[in-house]
PDB file of C-alpha atoms in Angstrom:
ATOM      1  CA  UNK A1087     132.485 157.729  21.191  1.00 71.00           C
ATOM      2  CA  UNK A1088     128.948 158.159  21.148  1.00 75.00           C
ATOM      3  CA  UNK A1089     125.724 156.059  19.760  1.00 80.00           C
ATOM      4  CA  UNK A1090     122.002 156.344  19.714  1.00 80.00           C
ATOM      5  CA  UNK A1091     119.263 154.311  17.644  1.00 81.00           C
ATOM      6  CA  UNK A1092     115.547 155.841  17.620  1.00 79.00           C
ATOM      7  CA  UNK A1093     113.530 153.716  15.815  1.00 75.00           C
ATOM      8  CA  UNK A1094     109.756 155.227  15.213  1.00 75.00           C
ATOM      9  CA  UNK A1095     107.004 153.807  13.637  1.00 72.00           C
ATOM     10  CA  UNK A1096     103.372 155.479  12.782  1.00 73.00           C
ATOM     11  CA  UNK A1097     100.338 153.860  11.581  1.00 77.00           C
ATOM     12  CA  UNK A1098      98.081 156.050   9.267  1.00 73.00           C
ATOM     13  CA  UNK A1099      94.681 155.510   7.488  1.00 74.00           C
ATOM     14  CA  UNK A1100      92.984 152.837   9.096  1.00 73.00           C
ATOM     15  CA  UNK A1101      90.485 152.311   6.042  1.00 78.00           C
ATOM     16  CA  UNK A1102      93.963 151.618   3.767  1.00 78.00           C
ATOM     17  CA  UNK A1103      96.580 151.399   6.450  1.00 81.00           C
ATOM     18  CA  UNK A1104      99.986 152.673   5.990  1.00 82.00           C
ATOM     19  CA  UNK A1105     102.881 152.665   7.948  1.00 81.00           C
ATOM     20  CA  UNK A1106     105.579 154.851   8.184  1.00 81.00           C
ATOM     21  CA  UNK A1107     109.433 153.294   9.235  1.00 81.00           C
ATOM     22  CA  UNK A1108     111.501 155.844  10.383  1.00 81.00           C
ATOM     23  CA  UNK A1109     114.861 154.638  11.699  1.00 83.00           C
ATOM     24  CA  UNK A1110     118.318 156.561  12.670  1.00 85.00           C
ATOM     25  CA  UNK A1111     121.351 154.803  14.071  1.00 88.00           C
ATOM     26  CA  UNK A1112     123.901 157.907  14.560  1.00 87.00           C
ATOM     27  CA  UNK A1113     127.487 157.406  15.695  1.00 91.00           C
ATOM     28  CA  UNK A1114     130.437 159.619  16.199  1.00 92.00           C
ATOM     29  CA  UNK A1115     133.409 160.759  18.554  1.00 94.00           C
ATOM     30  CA  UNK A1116     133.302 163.877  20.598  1.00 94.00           C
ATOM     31  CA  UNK A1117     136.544 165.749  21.567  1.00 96.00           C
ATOM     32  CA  UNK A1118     136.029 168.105  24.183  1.00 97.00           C
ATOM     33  CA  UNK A1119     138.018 170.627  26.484  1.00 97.00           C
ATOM     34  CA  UNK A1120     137.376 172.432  29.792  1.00 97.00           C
ATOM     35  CA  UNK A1121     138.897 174.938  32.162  1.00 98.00           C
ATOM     36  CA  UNK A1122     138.258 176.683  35.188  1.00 96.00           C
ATOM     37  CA  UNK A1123     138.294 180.098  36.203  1.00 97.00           C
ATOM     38  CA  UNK A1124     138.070 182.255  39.271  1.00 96.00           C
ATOM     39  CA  UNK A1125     139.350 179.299  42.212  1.00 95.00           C
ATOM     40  CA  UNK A1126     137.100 177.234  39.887  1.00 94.00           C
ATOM     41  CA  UNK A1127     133.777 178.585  40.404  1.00 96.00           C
ATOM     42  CA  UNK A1128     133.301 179.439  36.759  1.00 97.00           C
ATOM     43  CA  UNK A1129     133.992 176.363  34.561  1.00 98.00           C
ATOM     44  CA  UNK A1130     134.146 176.641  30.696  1.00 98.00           C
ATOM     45  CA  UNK A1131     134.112 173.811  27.894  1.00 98.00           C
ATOM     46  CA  UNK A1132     133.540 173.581  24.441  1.00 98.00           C
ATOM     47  CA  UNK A1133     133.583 170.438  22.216  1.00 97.00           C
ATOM     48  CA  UNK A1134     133.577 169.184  18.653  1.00 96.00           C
ATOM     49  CA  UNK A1135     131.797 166.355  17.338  1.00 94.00           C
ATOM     50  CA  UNK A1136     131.351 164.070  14.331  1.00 94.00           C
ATOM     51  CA  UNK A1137     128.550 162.504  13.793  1.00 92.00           C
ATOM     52  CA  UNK A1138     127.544 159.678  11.011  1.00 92.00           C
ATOM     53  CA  UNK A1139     124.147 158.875  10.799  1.00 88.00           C
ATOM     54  CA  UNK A1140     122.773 156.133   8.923  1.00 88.00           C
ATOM     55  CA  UNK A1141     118.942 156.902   8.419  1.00 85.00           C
ATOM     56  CA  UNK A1142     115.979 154.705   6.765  1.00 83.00           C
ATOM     57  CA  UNK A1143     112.400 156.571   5.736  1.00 81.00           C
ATOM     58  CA  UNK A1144     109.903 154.932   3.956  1.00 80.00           C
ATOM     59  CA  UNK A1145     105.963 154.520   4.368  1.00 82.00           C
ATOM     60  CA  UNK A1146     104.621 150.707   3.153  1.00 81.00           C
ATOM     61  CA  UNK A1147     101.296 150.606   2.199  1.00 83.00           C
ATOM     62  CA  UNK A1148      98.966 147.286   2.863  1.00 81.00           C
ATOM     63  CA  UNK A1149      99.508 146.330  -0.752  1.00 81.00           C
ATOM     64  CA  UNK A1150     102.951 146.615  -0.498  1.00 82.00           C
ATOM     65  CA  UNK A1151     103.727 144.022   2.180  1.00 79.00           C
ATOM     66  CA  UNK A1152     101.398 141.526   1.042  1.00 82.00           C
ATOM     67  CA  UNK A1153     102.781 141.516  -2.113  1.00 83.00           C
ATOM     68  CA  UNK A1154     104.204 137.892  -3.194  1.00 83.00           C
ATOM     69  CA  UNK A1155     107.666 139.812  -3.760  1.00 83.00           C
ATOM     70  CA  UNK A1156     107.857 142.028  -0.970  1.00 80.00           C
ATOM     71  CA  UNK A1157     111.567 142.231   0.935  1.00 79.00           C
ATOM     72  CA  UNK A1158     112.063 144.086   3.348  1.00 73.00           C
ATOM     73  CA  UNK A1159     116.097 143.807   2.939  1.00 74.00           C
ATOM     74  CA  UNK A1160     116.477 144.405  -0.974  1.00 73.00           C
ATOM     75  CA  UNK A1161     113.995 147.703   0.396  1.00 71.00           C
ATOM     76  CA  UNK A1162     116.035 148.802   2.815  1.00 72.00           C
ATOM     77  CA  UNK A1163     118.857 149.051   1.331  1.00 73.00           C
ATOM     78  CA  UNK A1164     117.595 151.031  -1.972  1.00 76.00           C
ATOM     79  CA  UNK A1165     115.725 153.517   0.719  1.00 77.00           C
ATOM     80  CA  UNK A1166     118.914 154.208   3.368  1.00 83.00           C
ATOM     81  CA  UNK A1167     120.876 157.323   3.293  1.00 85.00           C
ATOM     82  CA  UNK A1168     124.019 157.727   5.067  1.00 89.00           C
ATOM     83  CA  UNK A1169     125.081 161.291   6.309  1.00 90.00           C
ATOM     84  CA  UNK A1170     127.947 162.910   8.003  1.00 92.00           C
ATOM     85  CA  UNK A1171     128.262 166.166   9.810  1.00 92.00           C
ATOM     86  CA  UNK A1172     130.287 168.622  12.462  1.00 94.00           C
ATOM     87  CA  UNK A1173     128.945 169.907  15.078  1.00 94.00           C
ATOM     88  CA  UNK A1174     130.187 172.191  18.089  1.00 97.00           C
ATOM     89  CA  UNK A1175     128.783 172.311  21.773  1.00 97.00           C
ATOM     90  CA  UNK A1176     129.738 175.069  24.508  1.00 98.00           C
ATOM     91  CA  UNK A1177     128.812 175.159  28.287  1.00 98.00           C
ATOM     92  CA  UNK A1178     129.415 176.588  31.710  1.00 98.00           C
ATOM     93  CA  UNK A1179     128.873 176.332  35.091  1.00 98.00           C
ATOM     94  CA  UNK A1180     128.427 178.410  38.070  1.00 98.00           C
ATOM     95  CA  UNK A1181     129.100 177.537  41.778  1.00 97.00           C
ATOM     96  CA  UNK A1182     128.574 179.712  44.690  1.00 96.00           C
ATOM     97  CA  UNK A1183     130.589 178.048  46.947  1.00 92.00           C
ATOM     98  CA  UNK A1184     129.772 180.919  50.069  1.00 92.00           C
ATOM     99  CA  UNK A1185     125.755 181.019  49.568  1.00 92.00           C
ATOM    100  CA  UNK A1186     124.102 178.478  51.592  1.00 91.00           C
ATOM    101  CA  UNK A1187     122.890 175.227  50.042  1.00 92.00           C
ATOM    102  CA  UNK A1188     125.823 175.802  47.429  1.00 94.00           C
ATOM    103  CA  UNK A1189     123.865 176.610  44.362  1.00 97.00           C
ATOM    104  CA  UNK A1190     125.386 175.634  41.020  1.00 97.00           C
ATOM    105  CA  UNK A1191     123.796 177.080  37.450  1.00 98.00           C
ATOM    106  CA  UNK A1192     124.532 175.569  34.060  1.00 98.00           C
ATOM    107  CA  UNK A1193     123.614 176.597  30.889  1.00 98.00           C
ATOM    108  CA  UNK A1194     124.719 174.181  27.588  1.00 98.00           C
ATOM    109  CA  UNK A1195     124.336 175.198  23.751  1.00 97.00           C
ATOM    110  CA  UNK A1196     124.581 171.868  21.546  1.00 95.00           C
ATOM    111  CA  UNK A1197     125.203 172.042  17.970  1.00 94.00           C
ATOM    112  CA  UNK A1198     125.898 175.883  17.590  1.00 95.00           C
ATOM    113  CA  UNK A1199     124.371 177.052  14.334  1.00 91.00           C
ATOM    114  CA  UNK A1200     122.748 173.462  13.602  1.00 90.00           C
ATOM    115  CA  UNK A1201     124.120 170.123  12.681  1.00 88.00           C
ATOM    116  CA  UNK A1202     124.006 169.909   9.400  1.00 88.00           C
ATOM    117  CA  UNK A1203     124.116 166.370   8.049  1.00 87.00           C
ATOM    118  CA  UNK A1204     123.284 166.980   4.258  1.00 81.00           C
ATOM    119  CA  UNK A1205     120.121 165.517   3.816  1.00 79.00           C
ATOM    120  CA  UNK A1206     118.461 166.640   7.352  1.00 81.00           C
ATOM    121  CA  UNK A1207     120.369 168.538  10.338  1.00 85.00           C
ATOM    122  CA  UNK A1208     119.902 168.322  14.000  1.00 86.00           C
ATOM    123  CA  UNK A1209     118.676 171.815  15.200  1.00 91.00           C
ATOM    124  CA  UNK A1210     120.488 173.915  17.897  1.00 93.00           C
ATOM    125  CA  UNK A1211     119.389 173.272  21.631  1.00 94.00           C
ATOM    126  CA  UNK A1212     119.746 175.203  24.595  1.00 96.00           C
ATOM    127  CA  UNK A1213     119.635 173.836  27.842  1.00 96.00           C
ATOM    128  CA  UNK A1214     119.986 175.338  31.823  1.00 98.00           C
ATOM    129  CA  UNK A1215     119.772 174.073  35.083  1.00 98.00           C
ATOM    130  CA  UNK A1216     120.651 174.698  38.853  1.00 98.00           C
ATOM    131  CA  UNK A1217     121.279 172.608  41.364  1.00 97.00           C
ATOM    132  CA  UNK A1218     121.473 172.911  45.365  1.00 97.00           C
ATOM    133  CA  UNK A1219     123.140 171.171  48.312  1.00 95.00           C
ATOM    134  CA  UNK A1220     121.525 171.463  51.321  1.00 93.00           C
ATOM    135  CA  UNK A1221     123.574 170.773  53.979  1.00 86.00           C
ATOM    136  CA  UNK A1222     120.813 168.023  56.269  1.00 86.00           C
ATOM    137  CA  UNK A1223     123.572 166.804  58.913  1.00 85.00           C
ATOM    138  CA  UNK A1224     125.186 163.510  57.933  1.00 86.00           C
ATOM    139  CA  UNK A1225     123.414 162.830  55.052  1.00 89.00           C
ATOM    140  CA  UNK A1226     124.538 164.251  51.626  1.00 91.00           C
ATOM    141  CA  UNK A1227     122.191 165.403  48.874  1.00 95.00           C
ATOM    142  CA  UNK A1228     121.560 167.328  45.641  1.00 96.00           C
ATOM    143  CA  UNK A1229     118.408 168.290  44.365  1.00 97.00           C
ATOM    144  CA  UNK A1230     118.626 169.218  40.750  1.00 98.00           C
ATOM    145  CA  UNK A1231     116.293 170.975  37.768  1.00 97.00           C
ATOM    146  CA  UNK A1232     116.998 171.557  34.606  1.00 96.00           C
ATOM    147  CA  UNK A1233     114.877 172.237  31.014  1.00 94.00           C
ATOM    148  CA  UNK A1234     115.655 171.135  27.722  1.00 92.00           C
ATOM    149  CA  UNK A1235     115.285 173.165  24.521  1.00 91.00           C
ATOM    150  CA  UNK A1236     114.285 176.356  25.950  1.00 89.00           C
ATOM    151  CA  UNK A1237     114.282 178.085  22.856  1.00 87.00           C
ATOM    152  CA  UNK A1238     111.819 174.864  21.424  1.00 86.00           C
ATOM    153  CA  UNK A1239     113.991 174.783  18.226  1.00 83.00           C
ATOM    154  CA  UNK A1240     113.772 171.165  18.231  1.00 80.00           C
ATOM    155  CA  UNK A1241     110.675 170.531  19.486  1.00 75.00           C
ATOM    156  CA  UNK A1242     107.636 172.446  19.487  1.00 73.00           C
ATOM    157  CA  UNK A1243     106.251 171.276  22.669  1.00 73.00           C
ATOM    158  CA  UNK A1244     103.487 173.593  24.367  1.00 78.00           C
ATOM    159  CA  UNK A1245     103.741 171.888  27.903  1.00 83.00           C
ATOM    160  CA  UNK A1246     106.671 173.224  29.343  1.00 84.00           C
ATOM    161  CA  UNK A1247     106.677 170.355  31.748  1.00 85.00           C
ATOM    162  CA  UNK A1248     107.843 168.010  29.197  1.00 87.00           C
ATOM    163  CA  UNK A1249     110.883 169.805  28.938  1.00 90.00           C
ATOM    164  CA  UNK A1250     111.589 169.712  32.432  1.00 93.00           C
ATOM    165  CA  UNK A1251     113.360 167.049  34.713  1.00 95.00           C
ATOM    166  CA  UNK A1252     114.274 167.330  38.187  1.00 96.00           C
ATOM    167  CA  UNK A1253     115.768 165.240  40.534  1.00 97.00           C
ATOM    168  CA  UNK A1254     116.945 164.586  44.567  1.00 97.00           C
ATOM    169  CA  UNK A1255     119.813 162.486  45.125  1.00 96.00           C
ATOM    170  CA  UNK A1256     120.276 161.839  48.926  1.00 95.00           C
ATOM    171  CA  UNK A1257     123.773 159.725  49.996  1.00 93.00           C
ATOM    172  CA  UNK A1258     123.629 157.726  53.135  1.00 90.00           C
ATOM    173  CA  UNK A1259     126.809 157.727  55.296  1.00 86.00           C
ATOM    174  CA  UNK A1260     127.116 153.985  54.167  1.00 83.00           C
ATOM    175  CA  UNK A1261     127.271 152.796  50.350  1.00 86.00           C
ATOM    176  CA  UNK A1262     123.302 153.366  50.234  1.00 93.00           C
ATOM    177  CA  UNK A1263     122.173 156.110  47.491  1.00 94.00           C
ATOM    178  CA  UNK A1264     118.515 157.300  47.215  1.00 95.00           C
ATOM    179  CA  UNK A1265     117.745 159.035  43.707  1.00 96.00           C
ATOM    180  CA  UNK A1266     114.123 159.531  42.371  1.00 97.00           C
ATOM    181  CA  UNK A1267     112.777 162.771  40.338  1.00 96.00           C
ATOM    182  CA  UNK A1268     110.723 163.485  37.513  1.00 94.00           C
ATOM    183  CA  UNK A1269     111.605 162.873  33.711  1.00 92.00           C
ATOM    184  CA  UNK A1270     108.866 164.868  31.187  1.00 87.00           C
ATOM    185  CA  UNK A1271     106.346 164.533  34.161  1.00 87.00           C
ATOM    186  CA  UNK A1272     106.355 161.002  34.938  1.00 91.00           C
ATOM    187  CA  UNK A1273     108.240 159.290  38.048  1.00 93.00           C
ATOM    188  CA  UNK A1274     111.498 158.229  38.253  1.00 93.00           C
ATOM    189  CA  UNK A1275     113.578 156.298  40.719  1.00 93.00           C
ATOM    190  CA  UNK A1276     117.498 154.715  41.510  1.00 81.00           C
TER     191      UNK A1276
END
């Protein structure tokens, strides 16, 4: 089962405002399958999904809410759409389990040929990443990258470092974990 909610909001014309609502709340199930090849340093998997999305647009003007009947409830529901679709993702992974630091590459492809959900659809995206093990005595750690939409078919994005996230995991001998990388270019820790 999955779920997301984006909610997005965007004020315009600041001499007679306007603001734009734009809300999704998509759910669905995901049935997937994977196998590996070759003492399992190729690994396959593909998977289907369903997704329904329930999805509210609609701009109000300043005359709009301070109108005496404005409701917000009666106008939601005459401006919702609800949407289904099918999509399919496929993916694989690469280890070299003899080459030092033990490099692993991915590469995904979500929503083959588009997710289309009748009214909109959710573009295909293609992802890759690698990821190394350095072998640092008693301590165990990963450091990762990987970049979203390389093909920019969903977003347009110039700076290629907002499509990028990397990542060092480092595992203690004890039950302490370390994590911190960067998401889009800004800081992250665990």
């Amino acid at each position: 089962v999955l779920a997301q909610v984006t909610l997005d909001g965007e004020v315009h014309n600041p001499v007679s405002p306007e603001v734009t609502v734009d809300g999704k709340v998509d759910l669905g199930g995901v049935v997937g399958f994977a196998h590996g090849f070759m003492d399992q340093r190729l690994q396959l998997g593909i998977s289907g999904k369903f997704i329904q999305r329930d999805q509210y647009i609609h701009t109000y003007t300043a005359a709009e809410v301070s109108s005496s009947n404005f409701d917000p409830s009666q106008d939601f529901d005459d401006n919702r759409e609800k949407e289904t679709g099918f999509g399919v993702d496929v993916g694989g992974l690469y280890h070299f389990p003899n080459v030092p630091s033990r490099p692993t590459v991915g590469l995904v492809i979500q929503n083959i040929g588009d997710l289309d959900l009748g009214q909109s659809e959710v573009p295909q995206m293609v992802n890759v990443g690698v990821s190394v093990h350095p072998n640092l005595g008693f301590l165990k750690t990963t450091l990762a990258l990987d970049v979203v939409d390389l093909l920019k078919n969903v977003d347009d994005e110039d700076d290629f470092y907002k499509r990028v996230h990397m990542g060092a995991e480092v595992k203690f001998p004890i039950i302490l974990v370390l994590r911190a990388g960067l998401n889009q270019g800004y800081p992250t820790v665990g």
